[in-house]
């Protein structure tokens, strides 16, 4: 085993990462989930990891987050990453404002400063009127807003997101993507965003890393040439958008066992 967490001056650096689990069907055997994965994410860079279901995207994210230990390889991050999951990412016993304040309290930020920062984030995420609501009293889209706001409140330079908008309806998803980009553009965070949606990857990313089915490997890296801020409608009319979409589908199509990307 190689030591997992070491600081890099910025962003994320993964080198020759392998992950194997004990095989549930054959005792004594292991199953390789991630095979020799290497990637870098620079400060201010937004990288989407795109791949079919079960290819190991979440496993990769959990390892980078320090929530799981890899079998082999190294992971370095410039700071302790903040993580947004698809669901269950907020504390149900805390209000929206208290959830967002949580990382600030952990950091020991004084109360007055904390209140200002929380109010600012509530405003940015359109949650001002819901500050004192508990997660059970607000919609799924609003809960994800709280989860994203909490991750953004964390001052660290690395943000990891595991299909954070996957469970939302299309309209809410598109609006949260736009809000995330707007806020992220004002920070210098390195973002690793897991998705199985081609459109989502093209809307958000500076670079897309495409993974194969199990064992998950990075089979292609595609730079997304669109500037920022991005206008979703203009983007979809751009012939280059169509070309990259076809290329990504082609890559995903080589792996028919995966669930279809959208
Ligand atoms: N703790 C574990 N023990 C054994 N196998 C595991 C464990 N965690 C994940 N796996 C297996 O690793 C593989 C990859 O799972 P993972 O959740 O990383 O895929 P994914 O690409 O994120 O899938 P999805 O897009 O469906 O969320 C799956 O076959 C899963 O069953």
PDB file of C-alpha atoms and ligand atoms in Angstrom:
ATOM      1  CA  UNK A   1       0.000   0.000   0.000  1.00  0.00           C
ATOM      2  CA  UNK A   2       1.191   3.489  -0.823  1.00  0.00           C
ATOM      3  CA  UNK A   3       0.477   6.475   1.422  1.00  0.00           C
ATOM      4  CA  UNK A   4      -2.685   8.183   0.196  1.00  0.00           C
ATOM      5  CA  UNK A   5      -3.009  11.818   1.221  1.00  0.00           C
ATOM      6  CA  UNK A   6      -0.232  14.299   0.618  1.00  0.00           C
ATOM      7  CA  UNK A   7      -0.602  18.012  -0.060  1.00  0.00           C
ATOM      8  CA  UNK A   8      -0.012  19.434  -3.537  1.00  0.00           C
ATOM      9  CA  UNK A   9       0.320  23.166  -4.051  1.00  0.00           C
ATOM     10  CA  UNK A  10      -3.021  23.288  -5.854  1.00  0.00           C
ATOM     11  CA  UNK A  11      -5.830  21.067  -7.023  1.00  0.00           C
ATOM     12  CA  UNK A  12      -5.813  17.292  -7.305  1.00  0.00           C
ATOM     13  CA  UNK A  13      -3.205  14.838  -8.487  1.00  0.00           C
ATOM     14  CA  UNK A  14      -3.916  11.119  -8.834  1.00  0.00           C
ATOM     15  CA  UNK A  15      -1.174   8.752  -9.918  1.00  0.00           C
ATOM     16  CA  UNK A  16      -1.465   5.120 -10.999  1.00  0.00           C
ATOM     17  CA  UNK A  17      -4.463   4.433  -8.809  1.00  0.00           C
ATOM     18  CA  UNK A  18      -5.778   0.883  -8.514  1.00  0.00           C
ATOM     19  CA  UNK A  19      -8.717  -0.296  -6.464  1.00  0.00           C
ATOM     20  CA  UNK A  20      -9.827  -3.869  -5.877  1.00  0.00           C
ATOM     21  CA  UNK A  21     -12.593  -5.226  -3.662  1.00  0.00           C
ATOM     22  CA  UNK A  22     -13.131  -8.725  -2.359  1.00  0.00           C
ATOM     23  CA  UNK A  23     -15.316 -10.574  -4.875  1.00  0.00           C
ATOM     24  CA  UNK A  24     -18.804 -11.082  -3.415  1.00  0.00           C
ATOM     25  CA  UNK A  25     -19.355 -14.203  -5.560  1.00  0.00           C
ATOM     26  CA  UNK A  26     -16.015 -16.007  -5.352  1.00  0.00           C
ATOM     27  CA  UNK A  27     -14.440 -16.255  -1.917  1.00  0.00           C
ATOM     28  CA  UNK A  28     -10.756 -15.407  -1.764  1.00  0.00           C
ATOM     29  CA  UNK A  29     -10.861 -13.580  -5.119  1.00  0.00           C
ATOM     30  CA  UNK A  30     -10.684  -9.866  -5.699  1.00  0.00           C
ATOM     31  CA  UNK A  31     -12.323  -7.730  -8.376  1.00  0.00           C
ATOM     32  CA  UNK A  32     -10.409  -4.841  -9.879  1.00  0.00           C
ATOM     33  CA  UNK A  33     -12.670  -1.761 -10.006  1.00  0.00           C
ATOM     34  CA  UNK A  34     -10.164   0.936 -10.961  1.00  0.00           C
ATOM     35  CA  UNK A  35      -7.162   0.213 -13.150  1.00  0.00           C
ATOM     36  CA  UNK A  36      -4.174   2.528 -13.272  1.00  0.00           C
ATOM     37  CA  UNK A  37      -6.071   5.819 -13.117  1.00  0.00           C
ATOM     38  CA  UNK A  38      -4.002   9.003 -13.305  1.00  0.00           C
ATOM     39  CA  UNK A  39      -5.377  12.537 -13.498  1.00  0.00           C
ATOM     40  CA  UNK A  40      -4.631  16.116 -12.525  1.00  0.00           C
ATOM     41  CA  UNK A  41      -7.049  18.924 -11.801  1.00  0.00           C
ATOM     42  CA  UNK A  42      -5.573  22.399 -11.593  1.00  0.00           C
ATOM     43  CA  UNK A  43      -6.708  25.327  -9.507  1.00  0.00           C
ATOM     44  CA  UNK A  44      -9.727  27.013 -11.213  1.00  0.00           C
ATOM     45  CA  UNK A  45     -10.281  23.975 -13.400  1.00  0.00           C
ATOM     46  CA  UNK A  46     -13.620  22.181 -13.749  1.00  0.00           C
ATOM     47  CA  UNK A  47     -13.179  18.540 -14.737  1.00  0.00           C
ATOM     48  CA  UNK A  48     -16.063  16.150 -15.360  1.00  0.00           C
ATOM     49  CA  UNK A  49     -15.539  12.407 -15.063  1.00  0.00           C
ATOM     50  CA  UNK A  50     -17.996  10.736 -17.416  1.00  0.00           C
ATOM     51  CA  UNK A  51     -18.626   7.029 -17.567  1.00  0.00           C
ATOM     52  CA  UNK A  52     -21.231   4.294 -17.672  1.00  0.00           C
ATOM     53  CA  UNK A  53     -22.953   3.010 -14.550  1.00  0.00           C
ATOM     54  CA  UNK A  54     -20.759   0.885 -12.337  1.00  0.00           C
ATOM     55  CA  UNK A  55     -17.451   1.890 -13.950  1.00  0.00           C
ATOM     56  CA  UNK A  56     -16.053   3.106 -10.643  1.00  0.00           C
ATOM     57  CA  UNK A  57     -16.678   6.877 -10.787  1.00  0.00           C
ATOM     58  CA  UNK A  58     -17.987   7.123  -7.217  1.00  0.00           C
ATOM     59  CA  UNK A  59     -15.226   4.852  -5.963  1.00  0.00           C
ATOM     60  CA  UNK A  60     -12.669   7.195  -7.543  1.00  0.00           C
ATOM     61  CA  UNK A  61     -14.330  10.212  -5.919  1.00  0.00           C
ATOM     62  CA  UNK A  62     -14.520   8.534  -2.504  1.00  0.00           C
ATOM     63  CA  UNK A  63     -10.811   7.728  -2.680  1.00  0.00           C
ATOM     64  CA  UNK A  64      -9.907  11.308  -3.667  1.00  0.00           C
ATOM     65  CA  UNK A  65     -12.156  12.520  -0.808  1.00  0.00           C
ATOM     66  CA  UNK A  66     -10.199  10.335   1.605  1.00  0.00           C
ATOM     67  CA  UNK A  67     -13.309   8.304   2.471  1.00  0.00           C
ATOM     68  CA  UNK A  68     -11.775   5.091   1.135  1.00  0.00           C
ATOM     69  CA  UNK A  69      -8.270   3.773   0.866  1.00  0.00           C
ATOM     70  CA  UNK A  70      -6.966   2.754  -2.549  1.00  0.00           C
ATOM     71  CA  UNK A  71      -5.191  -0.559  -3.142  1.00  0.00           C
ATOM     72  CA  UNK A  72      -2.285   1.096  -4.954  1.00  0.00           C
ATOM     73  CA  UNK A  73      -1.238   4.521  -6.175  1.00  0.00           C
ATOM     74  CA  UNK A  74      -1.159   8.029  -4.786  1.00  0.00           C
ATOM     75  CA  UNK A  75      -3.702  10.779  -4.301  1.00  0.00           C
ATOM     76  CA  UNK A  76      -2.671  14.323  -3.477  1.00  0.00           C
ATOM     77  CA  UNK A  77      -4.961  17.274  -2.835  1.00  0.00           C
ATOM     78  CA  UNK A  78      -4.076  20.846  -1.967  1.00  0.00           C
ATOM     79  CA  UNK A  79      -6.553  20.872   0.928  1.00  0.00           C
ATOM     80  CA  UNK A  80      -9.165  18.654   2.529  1.00  0.00           C
ATOM     81  CA  UNK A  81     -11.789  18.366  -0.210  1.00  0.00           C
ATOM     82  CA  UNK A  82     -15.424  19.418   0.255  1.00  0.00           C
ATOM     83  CA  UNK A  83     -17.851  16.840  -1.095  1.00  0.00           C
ATOM     84  CA  UNK A  84     -21.399  17.054  -2.488  1.00  0.00           C
ATOM     85  CA  UNK A  85     -23.214  13.750  -2.927  1.00  0.00           C
ATOM     86  CA  UNK A  86     -26.302  12.954  -4.975  1.00  0.00           C
ATOM     87  CA  UNK A  87     -28.521  12.627  -1.913  1.00  0.00           C
ATOM     88  CA  UNK A  88     -28.460  12.626   1.866  1.00  0.00           C
ATOM     89  CA  UNK A  89     -25.777  15.302   1.868  1.00  0.00           C
ATOM     90  CA  UNK A  90     -27.341  17.527   4.492  1.00  0.00           C
ATOM     91  CA  UNK A  91     -27.918  17.057   8.203  1.00  0.00           C
ATOM     92  CA  UNK A  92     -31.671  16.624   8.729  1.00  0.00           C
ATOM     93  CA  UNK A  93     -31.503  17.954  12.309  1.00  0.00           C
ATOM     94  CA  UNK A  94     -30.009  21.310  11.253  1.00  0.00           C
ATOM     95  CA  UNK A  95     -31.806  24.144   9.437  1.00  0.00           C
ATOM     96  CA  UNK A  96     -30.657  25.280   5.982  1.00  0.00           C
ATOM     97  CA  UNK A  97     -28.650  28.126   7.564  1.00  0.00           C
ATOM     98  CA  UNK A  98     -27.151  25.837  10.228  1.00  0.00           C
ATOM     99  CA  UNK A  99     -26.163  23.278   7.582  1.00  0.00           C
ATOM    100  CA  UNK A 100     -24.328  25.940   5.577  1.00  0.00           C
ATOM    101  CA  UNK A 101     -22.715  27.306   8.739  1.00  0.00           C
ATOM    102  CA  UNK A 102     -21.451  23.866   9.772  1.00  0.00           C
ATOM    103  CA  UNK A 103     -18.019  23.919   8.050  1.00  0.00           C
ATOM    104  CA  UNK A 104     -17.546  27.524   9.151  1.00  0.00           C
ATOM    105  CA  UNK A 105     -18.183  26.522  12.787  1.00  0.00           C
ATOM    106  CA  UNK A 106     -15.708  23.667  12.440  1.00  0.00           C
ATOM    107  CA  UNK A 107     -13.151  26.196  11.230  1.00  0.00           C
ATOM    108  CA  UNK A 108     -13.837  28.336  14.287  1.00  0.00           C
ATOM    109  CA  UNK A 109     -15.105  31.341  12.321  1.00  0.00           C
ATOM    110  CA  UNK A 110     -16.507  33.981  14.707  1.00  0.00           C
ATOM    111  CA  UNK A 111     -20.309  34.127  14.873  1.00  0.00           C
ATOM    112  CA  UNK A 112     -20.797  37.569  13.281  1.00  0.00           C
ATOM    113  CA  UNK A 113     -18.578  36.704  10.317  1.00  0.00           C
ATOM    114  CA  UNK A 114     -20.271  33.321  10.014  1.00  0.00           C
ATOM    115  CA  UNK A 115     -23.721  34.902   9.883  1.00  0.00           C
ATOM    116  CA  UNK A 116     -22.610  37.281   7.112  1.00  0.00           C
ATOM    117  CA  UNK A 117     -21.098  34.459   5.058  1.00  0.00           C
ATOM    118  CA  UNK A 118     -24.159  32.207   5.521  1.00  0.00           C
ATOM    119  CA  UNK A 119     -26.491  35.042   4.490  1.00  0.00           C
ATOM    120  CA  UNK A 120     -24.380  35.695   1.421  1.00  0.00           C
ATOM    121  CA  UNK A 121     -24.531  32.016   0.398  1.00  0.00           C
ATOM    122  CA  UNK A 122     -28.264  31.781   1.138  1.00  0.00           C
ATOM    123  CA  UNK A 123     -28.726  34.771  -1.173  1.00  0.00           C
ATOM    124  CA  UNK A 124     -26.522  33.344  -3.928  1.00  0.00           C
ATOM    125  CA  UNK A 125     -28.407  30.055  -3.903  1.00  0.00           C
ATOM    126  CA  UNK A 126     -31.875  31.644  -3.752  1.00  0.00           C
ATOM    127  CA  UNK A 127     -32.515  30.269  -0.257  1.00  0.00           C
ATOM    128  CA  UNK A 128     -32.978  33.479   1.732  1.00  0.00           C
ATOM    129  CA  UNK A 129     -36.612  32.718   2.574  1.00  0.00           C
ATOM    130  CA  UNK A 130     -35.787  29.182   3.699  1.00  0.00           C
ATOM    131  CA  UNK A 131     -32.933  29.851   6.129  1.00  0.00           C
ATOM    132  CA  UNK A 132     -34.776  28.444   9.132  1.00  0.00           C
ATOM    133  CA  UNK A 133     -36.368  25.488   7.334  1.00  0.00           C
ATOM    134  CA  UNK A 134     -35.216  21.938   8.041  1.00  0.00           C
ATOM    135  CA  UNK A 135     -34.253  19.661   5.089  1.00  0.00           C
ATOM    136  CA  UNK A 136     -37.464  17.675   5.534  1.00  0.00           C
ATOM    137  CA  UNK A 137     -39.499  20.841   4.956  1.00  0.00           C
ATOM    138  CA  UNK A 138     -37.966  21.848   1.610  1.00  0.00           C
ATOM    139  CA  UNK A 139     -37.864  20.312  -1.886  1.00  0.00           C
ATOM    140  CA  UNK A 140     -35.127  18.004  -3.203  1.00  0.00           C
ATOM    141  CA  UNK A 141     -33.790  20.834  -5.390  1.00  0.00           C
ATOM    142  CA  UNK A 142     -33.544  23.141  -2.393  1.00  0.00           C
ATOM    143  CA  UNK A 143     -31.819  20.458  -0.325  1.00  0.00           C
ATOM    144  CA  UNK A 144     -29.182  20.171  -3.053  1.00  0.00           C
ATOM    145  CA  UNK A 145     -28.817  23.958  -3.049  1.00  0.00           C
ATOM    146  CA  UNK A 146     -28.108  23.746   0.689  1.00  0.00           C
ATOM    147  CA  UNK A 147     -25.607  20.950   0.085  1.00  0.00           C
ATOM    148  CA  UNK A 148     -23.820  22.933  -2.651  1.00  0.00           C
ATOM    149  CA  UNK A 149     -23.855  26.116  -0.544  1.00  0.00           C
ATOM    150  CA  UNK A 150     -22.329  24.204   2.374  1.00  0.00           C
ATOM    151  CA  UNK A 151     -19.550  22.857   0.150  1.00  0.00           C
ATOM    152  CA  UNK A 152     -18.909  26.347  -1.214  1.00  0.00           C
ATOM    153  CA  UNK A 153     -18.803  27.765   2.325  1.00  0.00           C
ATOM    154  CA  UNK A 154     -15.845  25.493   2.986  1.00  0.00           C
ATOM    155  CA  UNK A 155     -12.811  27.551   2.086  1.00  0.00           C
ATOM    156  CA  UNK A 156     -10.759  24.673   0.681  1.00  0.00           C
ATOM    157  CA  UNK A 157      -9.491  24.693  -2.858  1.00  0.00           C
ATOM    158  CA  UNK A 158     -10.936  21.325  -3.884  1.00  0.00           C
ATOM    159  CA  UNK A 159     -14.598  20.542  -4.525  1.00  0.00           C
ATOM    160  CA  UNK A 160     -15.726  16.985  -5.317  1.00  0.00           C
ATOM    161  CA  UNK A 161     -19.252  16.420  -6.610  1.00  0.00           C
ATOM    162  CA  UNK A 162     -20.800  12.991  -7.143  1.00  0.00           C
ATOM    163  CA  UNK A 163     -23.753  13.355  -9.539  1.00  0.00           C
ATOM    164  CA  UNK A 164     -25.125  16.115  -7.300  1.00  0.00           C
ATOM    165  CA  UNK A 165     -28.023  16.953  -9.628  1.00  0.00           C
ATOM    166  CA  UNK A 166     -28.741  13.425 -10.834  1.00  0.00           C
ATOM    167  CA  UNK A 167     -31.946  12.993  -8.842  1.00  0.00           C
ATOM    168  CA  UNK A 168     -33.477  16.315  -9.886  1.00  0.00           C
ATOM    169  CA  UNK A 169     -35.908  17.182 -12.659  1.00  0.00           C
ATOM    170  CA  UNK A 170     -34.400  18.647 -15.846  1.00  0.00           C
ATOM    171  CA  UNK A 171     -35.418  22.252 -15.162  1.00  0.00           C
ATOM    172  CA  UNK A 172     -34.046  22.303 -11.612  1.00  0.00           C
ATOM    173  CA  UNK A 173     -30.888  20.554 -12.788  1.00  0.00           C
ATOM    174  CA  UNK A 174     -30.190  23.122 -15.502  1.00  0.00           C
ATOM    175  CA  UNK A 175     -30.820  26.009 -13.136  1.00  0.00           C
ATOM    176  CA  UNK A 176     -28.522  24.536 -10.465  1.00  0.00           C
ATOM    177  CA  UNK A 177     -25.807  23.892 -13.064  1.00  0.00           C
ATOM    178  CA  UNK A 178     -25.951  27.579 -14.022  1.00  0.00           C
ATOM    179  CA  UNK A 179     -25.867  28.702 -10.378  1.00  0.00           C
ATOM    180  CA  UNK A 180     -22.955  26.410  -9.619  1.00  0.00           C
ATOM    181  CA  UNK A 181     -20.971  27.784 -12.571  1.00  0.00           C
ATOM    182  CA  UNK A 182     -21.774  31.385 -11.676  1.00  0.00           C
ATOM    183  CA  UNK A 183     -20.526  30.931  -8.116  1.00  0.00           C
ATOM    184  CA  UNK A 184     -17.584  28.689  -8.998  1.00  0.00           C
ATOM    185  CA  UNK A 185     -16.333  31.273 -11.531  1.00  0.00           C
ATOM    186  CA  UNK A 186     -15.806  33.645  -8.580  1.00  0.00           C
ATOM    187  CA  UNK A 187     -13.587  31.118  -6.764  1.00  0.00           C
ATOM    188  CA  UNK A 188     -10.343  29.363  -7.580  1.00  0.00           C
ATOM    189  CA  UNK A 189     -11.574  25.892  -6.665  1.00  0.00           C
ATOM    190  CA  UNK A 190     -10.488  22.792  -8.547  1.00  0.00           C
ATOM    191  CA  UNK A 191     -13.669  20.804  -9.225  1.00  0.00           C
ATOM    192  CA  UNK A 192     -14.046  17.099  -9.931  1.00  0.00           C
ATOM    193  CA  UNK A 193     -17.640  16.479 -10.999  1.00  0.00           C
ATOM    194  CA  UNK A 194     -18.918  12.953 -11.577  1.00  0.00           C
ATOM    195  CA  UNK A 195     -21.694  12.464 -14.093  1.00  0.00           C
ATOM    196  CA  UNK A 196     -23.094   9.974 -16.561  1.00  0.00           C
ATOM    197  CA  UNK A 197     -24.748  12.753 -18.579  1.00  0.00           C
ATOM    198  CA  UNK A 198     -23.028  13.894 -21.769  1.00  0.00           C
ATOM    199  CA  UNK A 199     -24.976  17.195 -21.763  1.00  0.00           C
ATOM    200  CA  UNK A 200     -24.077  17.922 -18.161  1.00  0.00           C
ATOM    201  CA  UNK A 201     -20.382  17.292 -18.840  1.00  0.00           C
ATOM    202  CA  UNK A 202     -20.432  19.566 -21.911  1.00  0.00           C
ATOM    203  CA  UNK A 203     -22.270  22.319 -20.055  1.00  0.00           C
ATOM    204  CA  UNK A 204     -19.948  22.373 -17.076  1.00  0.00           C
ATOM    205  CA  UNK A 205     -16.469  21.137 -17.873  1.00  0.00           C
ATOM    206  CA  UNK A 206     -13.190  22.582 -19.031  1.00  0.00           C
ATOM    207  CA  UNK A 207     -12.120  18.999 -19.598  1.00  0.00           C
ATOM    208  CA  UNK A 208     -13.981  15.685 -19.708  1.00  0.00           C
ATOM    209  CA  UNK A 209     -12.318  12.443 -18.658  1.00  0.00           C
ATOM    210  CA  UNK A 210     -14.137   9.438 -20.097  1.00  0.00           C
ATOM    211  CA  UNK A 211     -14.016   6.137 -18.226  1.00  0.00           C
ATOM    212  CA  UNK A 212     -14.471   2.615 -19.546  1.00  0.00           C
ATOM    213  CA  UNK A 213     -16.602  -0.028 -17.894  1.00  0.00           C
ATOM    214  CA  UNK A 214     -15.107  -2.202 -15.176  1.00  0.00           C
ATOM    215  CA  UNK A 215     -12.286  -2.175 -14.575  1.00  0.00           C
ATOM    216  CA  UNK A 216     -12.607   1.595 -14.836  1.00  0.00           C
ATOM    217  CA  UNK A 217      -9.827   3.232 -16.802  1.00  0.00           C
ATOM    218  CA  UNK A 218      -9.592   6.705 -18.279  1.00  0.00           C
ATOM    219  CA  UNK A 219      -9.895   6.032 -21.986  1.00  0.00           C
ATOM    220  CA  UNK A 220     -10.025   9.576 -23.317  1.00  0.00           C
ATOM    221  CA  UNK A 221      -9.558  13.169 -22.288  1.00  0.00           C
ATOM    222  CA  UNK A 222     -11.512  15.804 -24.205  1.00  0.00           C
ATOM    223  CA  UNK A 223     -10.916  19.538 -23.805  1.00  0.00           C
ATOM    224  CA  UNK A 224     -14.153  21.511 -24.024  1.00  0.00           C
ATOM    225  CA  UNK A 225     -13.486  24.567 -26.181  1.00  0.00           C
ATOM    226  CA  UNK A 226     -16.464  26.718 -25.101  1.00  0.00           C
ATOM    227  CA  UNK A 227     -15.822  29.977 -23.240  1.00  0.00           C
ATOM    228  CA  UNK A 228     -17.491  31.148 -20.048  1.00  0.00           C
ATOM    229  CA  UNK A 229     -20.027  32.165 -19.000  1.00  0.00           C
ATOM    230  CA  UNK A 230     -21.829  29.556 -21.099  1.00  0.00           C
ATOM    231  CA  UNK A 231     -25.206  30.111 -22.654  1.00  0.00           C
ATOM    232  CA  UNK A 232     -26.862  26.707 -22.702  1.00  0.00           C
ATOM    233  CA  UNK A 233     -29.077  27.451 -25.712  1.00  0.00           C
ATOM    234  CA  UNK A 234     -26.267  28.933 -27.816  1.00  0.00           C
ATOM    235  CA  UNK A 235     -24.079  26.003 -26.808  1.00  0.00           C
ATOM    236  CA  UNK A 236     -26.546  23.439 -28.089  1.00  0.00           C
ATOM    237  CA  UNK A 237     -26.784  25.208 -31.452  1.00  0.00           C
ATOM    238  CA  UNK A 238     -22.993  25.175 -31.871  1.00  0.00           C
ATOM    239  CA  UNK A 239     -21.904  22.493 -34.403  1.00  0.00           C
ATOM    240  CA  UNK A 240     -18.852  21.745 -32.225  1.00  0.00           C
ATOM    241  CA  UNK A 241     -21.245  20.790 -29.413  1.00  0.00           C
ATOM    242  CA  UNK A 242     -22.777  18.208 -31.741  1.00  0.00           C
ATOM    243  CA  UNK A 243     -19.378  16.884 -32.783  1.00  0.00           C
ATOM    244  CA  UNK A 244     -18.149  16.431 -29.202  1.00  0.00           C
ATOM    245  CA  UNK A 245     -21.482  14.908 -28.185  1.00  0.00           C
ATOM    246  CA  UNK A 246     -21.153  12.307 -30.967  1.00  0.00           C
ATOM    247  CA  UNK A 247     -17.595  11.525 -29.934  1.00  0.00           C
ATOM    248  CA  UNK A 248     -18.600  11.058 -26.280  1.00  0.00           C
ATOM    249  CA  UNK A 249     -21.536   8.836 -27.218  1.00  0.00           C
ATOM    250  CA  UNK A 250     -19.227   6.803 -29.415  1.00  0.00           C
ATOM    251  CA  UNK A 251     -16.865   6.285 -26.487  1.00  0.00           C
ATOM    252  CA  UNK A 252     -19.699   5.379 -24.118  1.00  0.00           C
ATOM    253  CA  UNK A 253     -21.294   3.214 -26.798  1.00  0.00           C
ATOM    254  CA  UNK A 254     -18.265   0.956 -26.823  1.00  0.00           C
ATOM    255  CA  UNK A 255     -19.451  -0.184 -23.418  1.00  0.00           C
ATOM    256  CA  UNK A 256     -23.000  -1.408 -23.930  1.00  0.00           C
ATOM    257  CA  UNK A 257     -23.423  -2.877 -20.445  1.00  0.00           C
ATOM    258  CA  UNK A 258     -23.519   0.613 -18.950  1.00  0.00           C
ATOM    259  CA  UNK A 259     -26.799   2.413 -18.470  1.00  0.00           C
ATOM    260  CA  UNK A 260     -27.408   4.951 -21.223  1.00  0.00           C
ATOM    261  CA  UNK A 261     -26.027   8.408 -20.761  1.00  0.00           C
ATOM    262  CA  UNK A 262     -28.225  11.389 -21.436  1.00  0.00           C
TER     263      UNK A 262
HETATM  264  N1  LIG B   1     -17.422  -1.331  -0.767  1.00  0.00           N
HETATM  265  C1  LIG B   1     -17.510  -2.068  -1.872  1.00  0.00           C
HETATM  266  N2  LIG B   1     -17.298  -3.409  -1.842  1.00  0.00           N
HETATM  267  C2  LIG B   1     -17.369  -4.166  -2.967  1.00  0.00           C
HETATM  268  N3  LIG B   1     -17.648  -3.665  -4.188  1.00  0.00           N
HETATM  269  C3  LIG B   1     -17.869  -2.346  -4.278  1.00  0.00           C
HETATM  270  C4  LIG B   1     -17.827  -1.486  -3.138  1.00  0.00           C
HETATM  271  N4  LIG B   1     -18.078  -0.197  -3.551  1.00  0.00           N
HETATM  272  C5  LIG B   1     -18.287  -0.275  -4.888  1.00  0.00           C
HETATM  273  N5  LIG B   1     -18.164  -1.559  -5.322  1.00  0.00           N
HETATM  274  C6  LIG B   1     -18.314  -2.009  -6.710  1.00  0.00           C
HETATM  275  O1  LIG B   1     -17.486  -1.203  -7.513  1.00  0.00           O
HETATM  276  C7  LIG B   1     -18.104  -1.000  -8.778  1.00  0.00           C
HETATM  277  C8  LIG B   1     -18.086   0.469  -9.091  1.00  0.00           C
HETATM  278  O2  LIG B   1     -19.012   1.136  -8.252  1.00  0.00           O
HETATM  279  P1  LIG B   1     -19.172   2.723  -8.281  1.00  0.00           P
HETATM  280  O3  LIG B   1     -20.296   3.079  -7.385  1.00  0.00           O
HETATM  281  O4  LIG B   1     -17.865   3.360  -8.041  1.00  0.00           O
HETATM  282  O5  LIG B   1     -19.594   2.963  -9.820  1.00  0.00           O
HETATM  283  P2  LIG B   1     -20.201   4.248 -10.524  1.00  0.00           P
HETATM  284  O6  LIG B   1     -19.506   4.393 -11.826  1.00  0.00           O
HETATM  285  O7  LIG B   1     -20.157   5.411  -9.613  1.00  0.00           O
HETATM  286  O8  LIG B   1     -21.710   3.808 -10.778  1.00  0.00           O
HETATM  287  P3  LIG B   1     -23.064   4.688 -10.894  1.00  0.00           P
HETATM  288  O9  LIG B   1     -22.895   5.604 -12.072  1.00  0.00           O
HETATM  289  O10 LIG B   1     -24.116   3.660 -11.140  1.00  0.00           O
HETATM  290  O11 LIG B   1     -23.237   5.422  -9.608  1.00  0.00           O
HETATM  291  C9  LIG B   1     -19.488  -1.616  -8.703  1.00  0.00           C
HETATM  292  O12 LIG B   1     -19.454  -2.860  -9.360  1.00  0.00           O
HETATM  293  C10 LIG B   1     -19.716  -1.788  -7.230  1.00  0.00           C
HETATM  294  O13 LIG B   1     -20.518  -2.911  -6.990  1.00  0.00           O
END
